[in-house]
PDB file of C-alpha atoms in Angstrom:
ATOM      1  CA  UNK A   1     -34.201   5.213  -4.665  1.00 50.00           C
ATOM      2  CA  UNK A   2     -33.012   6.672  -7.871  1.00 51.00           C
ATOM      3  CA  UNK A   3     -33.127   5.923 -11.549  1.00 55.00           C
ATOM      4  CA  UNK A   4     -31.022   4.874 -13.852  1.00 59.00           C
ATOM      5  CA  UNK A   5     -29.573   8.543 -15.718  1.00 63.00           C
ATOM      6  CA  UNK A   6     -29.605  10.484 -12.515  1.00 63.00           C
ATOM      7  CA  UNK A   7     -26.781  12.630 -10.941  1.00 60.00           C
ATOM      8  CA  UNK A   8     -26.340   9.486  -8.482  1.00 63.00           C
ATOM      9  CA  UNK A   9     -26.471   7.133 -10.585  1.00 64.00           C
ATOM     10  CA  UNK A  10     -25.411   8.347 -14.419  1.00 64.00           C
ATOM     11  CA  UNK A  11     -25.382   6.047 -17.114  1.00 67.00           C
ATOM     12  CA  UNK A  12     -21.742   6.431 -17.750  1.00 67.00           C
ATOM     13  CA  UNK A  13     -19.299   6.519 -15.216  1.00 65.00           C
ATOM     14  CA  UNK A  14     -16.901   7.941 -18.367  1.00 67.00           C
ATOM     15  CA  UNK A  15     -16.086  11.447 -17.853  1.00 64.00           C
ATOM     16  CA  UNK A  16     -15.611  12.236 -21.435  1.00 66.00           C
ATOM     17  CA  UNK A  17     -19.084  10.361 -22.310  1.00 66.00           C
ATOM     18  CA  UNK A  18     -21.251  12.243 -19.725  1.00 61.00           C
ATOM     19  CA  UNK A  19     -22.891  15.464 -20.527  1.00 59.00           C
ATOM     20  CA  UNK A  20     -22.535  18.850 -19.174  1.00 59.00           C
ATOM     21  CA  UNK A  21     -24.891  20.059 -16.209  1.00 57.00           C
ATOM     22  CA  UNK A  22     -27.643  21.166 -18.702  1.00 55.00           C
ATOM     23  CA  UNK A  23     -30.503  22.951 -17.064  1.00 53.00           C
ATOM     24  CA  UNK A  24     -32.954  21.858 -19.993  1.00 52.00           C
ATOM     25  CA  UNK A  25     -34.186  18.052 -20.037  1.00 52.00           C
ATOM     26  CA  UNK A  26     -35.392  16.808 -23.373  1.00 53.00           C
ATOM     27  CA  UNK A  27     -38.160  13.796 -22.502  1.00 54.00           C
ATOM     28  CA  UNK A  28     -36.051  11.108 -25.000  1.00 59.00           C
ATOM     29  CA  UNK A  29     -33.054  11.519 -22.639  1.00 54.00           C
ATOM     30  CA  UNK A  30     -32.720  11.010 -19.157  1.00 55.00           C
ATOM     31  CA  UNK A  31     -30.615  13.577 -17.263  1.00 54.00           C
ATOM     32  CA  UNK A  32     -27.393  12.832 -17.140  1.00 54.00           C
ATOM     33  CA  UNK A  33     -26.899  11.337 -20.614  1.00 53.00           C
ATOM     34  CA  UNK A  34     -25.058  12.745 -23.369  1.00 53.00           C
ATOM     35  CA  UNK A  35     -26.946  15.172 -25.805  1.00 53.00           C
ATOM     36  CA  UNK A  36     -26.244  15.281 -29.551  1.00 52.00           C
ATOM     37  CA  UNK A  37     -24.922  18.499 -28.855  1.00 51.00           C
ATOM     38  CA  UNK A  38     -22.258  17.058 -26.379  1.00 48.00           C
ATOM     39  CA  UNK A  39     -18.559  18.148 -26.874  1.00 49.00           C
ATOM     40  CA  UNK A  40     -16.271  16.102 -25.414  1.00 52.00           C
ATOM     41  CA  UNK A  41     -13.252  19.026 -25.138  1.00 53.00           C
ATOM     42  CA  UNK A  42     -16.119  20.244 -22.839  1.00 54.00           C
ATOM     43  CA  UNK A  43     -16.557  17.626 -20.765  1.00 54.00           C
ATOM     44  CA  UNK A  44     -12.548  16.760 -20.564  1.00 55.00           C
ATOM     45  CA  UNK A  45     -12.101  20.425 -18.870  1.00 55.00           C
ATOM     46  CA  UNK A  46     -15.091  20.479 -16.574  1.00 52.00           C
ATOM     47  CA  UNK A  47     -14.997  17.078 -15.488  1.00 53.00           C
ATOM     48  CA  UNK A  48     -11.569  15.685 -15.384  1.00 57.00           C
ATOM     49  CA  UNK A  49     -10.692  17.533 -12.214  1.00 59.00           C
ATOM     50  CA  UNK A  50      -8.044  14.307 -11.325  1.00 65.00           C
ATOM     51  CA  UNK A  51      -4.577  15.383 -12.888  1.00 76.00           C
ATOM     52  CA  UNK A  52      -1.541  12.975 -13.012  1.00 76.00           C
ATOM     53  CA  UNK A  53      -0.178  14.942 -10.181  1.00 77.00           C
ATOM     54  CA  UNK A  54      -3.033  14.533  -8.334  1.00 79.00           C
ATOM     55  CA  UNK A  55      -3.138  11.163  -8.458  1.00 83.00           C
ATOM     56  CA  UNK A  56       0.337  10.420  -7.201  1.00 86.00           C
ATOM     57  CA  UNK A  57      -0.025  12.008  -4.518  1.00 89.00           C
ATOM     58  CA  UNK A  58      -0.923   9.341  -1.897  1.00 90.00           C
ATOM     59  CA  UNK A  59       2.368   7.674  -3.706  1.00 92.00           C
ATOM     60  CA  UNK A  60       4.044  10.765  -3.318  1.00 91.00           C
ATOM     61  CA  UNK A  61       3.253  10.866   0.860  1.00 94.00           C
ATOM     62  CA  UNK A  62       4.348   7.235   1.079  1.00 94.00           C
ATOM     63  CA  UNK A  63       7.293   7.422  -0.254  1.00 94.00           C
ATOM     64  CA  UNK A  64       7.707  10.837   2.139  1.00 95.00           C
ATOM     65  CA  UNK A  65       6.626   8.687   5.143  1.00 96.00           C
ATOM     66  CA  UNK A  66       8.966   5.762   4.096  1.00 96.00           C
ATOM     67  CA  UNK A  67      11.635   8.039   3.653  1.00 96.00           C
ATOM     68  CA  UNK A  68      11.339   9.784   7.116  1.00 97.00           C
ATOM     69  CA  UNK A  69      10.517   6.198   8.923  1.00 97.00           C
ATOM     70  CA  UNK A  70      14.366   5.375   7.599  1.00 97.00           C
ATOM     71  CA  UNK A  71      16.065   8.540   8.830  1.00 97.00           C
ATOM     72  CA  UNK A  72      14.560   7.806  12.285  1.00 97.00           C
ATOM     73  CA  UNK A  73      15.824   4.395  12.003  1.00 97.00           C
ATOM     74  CA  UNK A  74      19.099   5.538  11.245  1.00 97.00           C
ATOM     75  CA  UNK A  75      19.283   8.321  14.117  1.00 97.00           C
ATOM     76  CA  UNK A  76      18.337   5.181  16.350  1.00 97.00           C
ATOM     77  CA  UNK A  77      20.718   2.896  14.953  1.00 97.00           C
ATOM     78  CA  UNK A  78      23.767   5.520  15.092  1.00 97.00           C
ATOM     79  CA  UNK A  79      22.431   6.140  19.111  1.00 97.00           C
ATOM     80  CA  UNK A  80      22.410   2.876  19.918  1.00 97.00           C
ATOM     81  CA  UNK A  81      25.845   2.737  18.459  1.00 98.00           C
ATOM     82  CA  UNK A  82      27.290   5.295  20.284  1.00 97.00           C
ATOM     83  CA  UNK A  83      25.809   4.391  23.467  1.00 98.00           C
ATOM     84  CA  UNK A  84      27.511   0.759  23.107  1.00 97.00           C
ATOM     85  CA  UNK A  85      31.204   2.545  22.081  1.00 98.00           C
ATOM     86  CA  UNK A  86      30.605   4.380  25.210  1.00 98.00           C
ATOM     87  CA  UNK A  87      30.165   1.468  27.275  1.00 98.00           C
ATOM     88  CA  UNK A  88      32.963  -0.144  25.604  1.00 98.00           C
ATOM     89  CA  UNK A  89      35.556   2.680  26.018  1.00 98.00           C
ATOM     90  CA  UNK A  90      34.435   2.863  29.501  1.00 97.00           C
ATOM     91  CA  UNK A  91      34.990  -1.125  30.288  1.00 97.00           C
ATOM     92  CA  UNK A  92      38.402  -0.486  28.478  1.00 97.00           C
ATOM     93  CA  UNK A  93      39.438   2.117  30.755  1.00 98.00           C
ATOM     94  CA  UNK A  94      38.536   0.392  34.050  1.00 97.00           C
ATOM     95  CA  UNK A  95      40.399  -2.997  32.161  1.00 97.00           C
ATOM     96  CA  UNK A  96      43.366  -0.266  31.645  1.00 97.00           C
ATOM     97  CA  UNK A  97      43.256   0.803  35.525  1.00 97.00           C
ATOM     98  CA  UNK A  98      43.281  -2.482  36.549  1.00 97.00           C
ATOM     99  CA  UNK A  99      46.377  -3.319  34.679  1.00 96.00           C
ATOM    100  CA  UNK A 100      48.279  -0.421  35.742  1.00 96.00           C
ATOM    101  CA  UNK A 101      47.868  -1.273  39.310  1.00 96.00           C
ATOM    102  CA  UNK A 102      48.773  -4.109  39.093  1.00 95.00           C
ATOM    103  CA  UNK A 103      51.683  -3.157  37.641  1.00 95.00           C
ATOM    104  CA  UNK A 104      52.354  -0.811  40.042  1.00 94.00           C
ATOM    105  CA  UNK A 105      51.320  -3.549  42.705  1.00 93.00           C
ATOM    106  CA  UNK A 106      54.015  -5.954  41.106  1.00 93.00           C
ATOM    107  CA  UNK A 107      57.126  -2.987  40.419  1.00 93.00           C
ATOM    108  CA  UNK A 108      56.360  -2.016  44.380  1.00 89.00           C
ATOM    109  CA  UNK A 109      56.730  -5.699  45.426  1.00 78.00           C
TER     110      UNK A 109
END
C-alpha cells in the first residue's frame, strides 16, 4: 500500500505541478510534491514526453487502416466486376453461336 505523495500515487496528476525527481526529501513535504524551488519550464521539458504528434498517432493508424480496408474493397469490387463481364461476354457469345446456326440452319433449308 502506498501513501498519498509517492511516485505511485503523486498528489498531482499535473505534469507542470509535480516536482522534479529530487534526491533530497524535506520532512514538511512528501515526495513527490512540488518544492518552492519548483520551475515549471523544468517540469514542462522533463515530463511532458506526449507531443501533439504523438498523440495522433492511434488516429493517424486508423485512418491508415481505414484507408487500406477501402482499397481492398475496391480491388474486390472491380474483381467481382470483371468476373461477371466475363460471364456475360461469354453467355453473349454462345447466344451469338446459336443465332448464327440457326441462320445457317434456316438459309440451308
Amino acid at each position: 500500500m502506498t501513501a498519498i505523495g509517492t511516485i505511485d500515487r503523486p498528489l498531482t496528476h499535473d505534469p507542470l505541478k509535480q516536482a522534479l525527481m529530487t534526491p533530497h526529501i524535506t520532512s514538511e513535504q512528501p515526495h513527490g510534491a512540488a518544492h518552492a524551488d519548483f520551475i515549471t519550464a523544468g517540469a514542462n521539458t522533463s515530463r511532458q514526453n506526449r507531443t501533439r504528434e504523438m498523440q495522433l498517432i492511434p488516429e493517424a493508424l486508423a485512418r491508415a487502416h481505414m484507408d487500406e480496408l477501402m482499397r481492398e474493397v475496391d480491388v474486390e469490387r472491380h474483381a467481382v466486376r470483371l468476373v461477371a463481364a466475363r460471364r456475360m461476354q461469354r453467355r453473349a457469345e454462345r447466344v451469338s453461336m446459336r443465332a448464327r446456326r440457326a441462320l445457317a440452319m434456316a438459309v440451308m433449308h
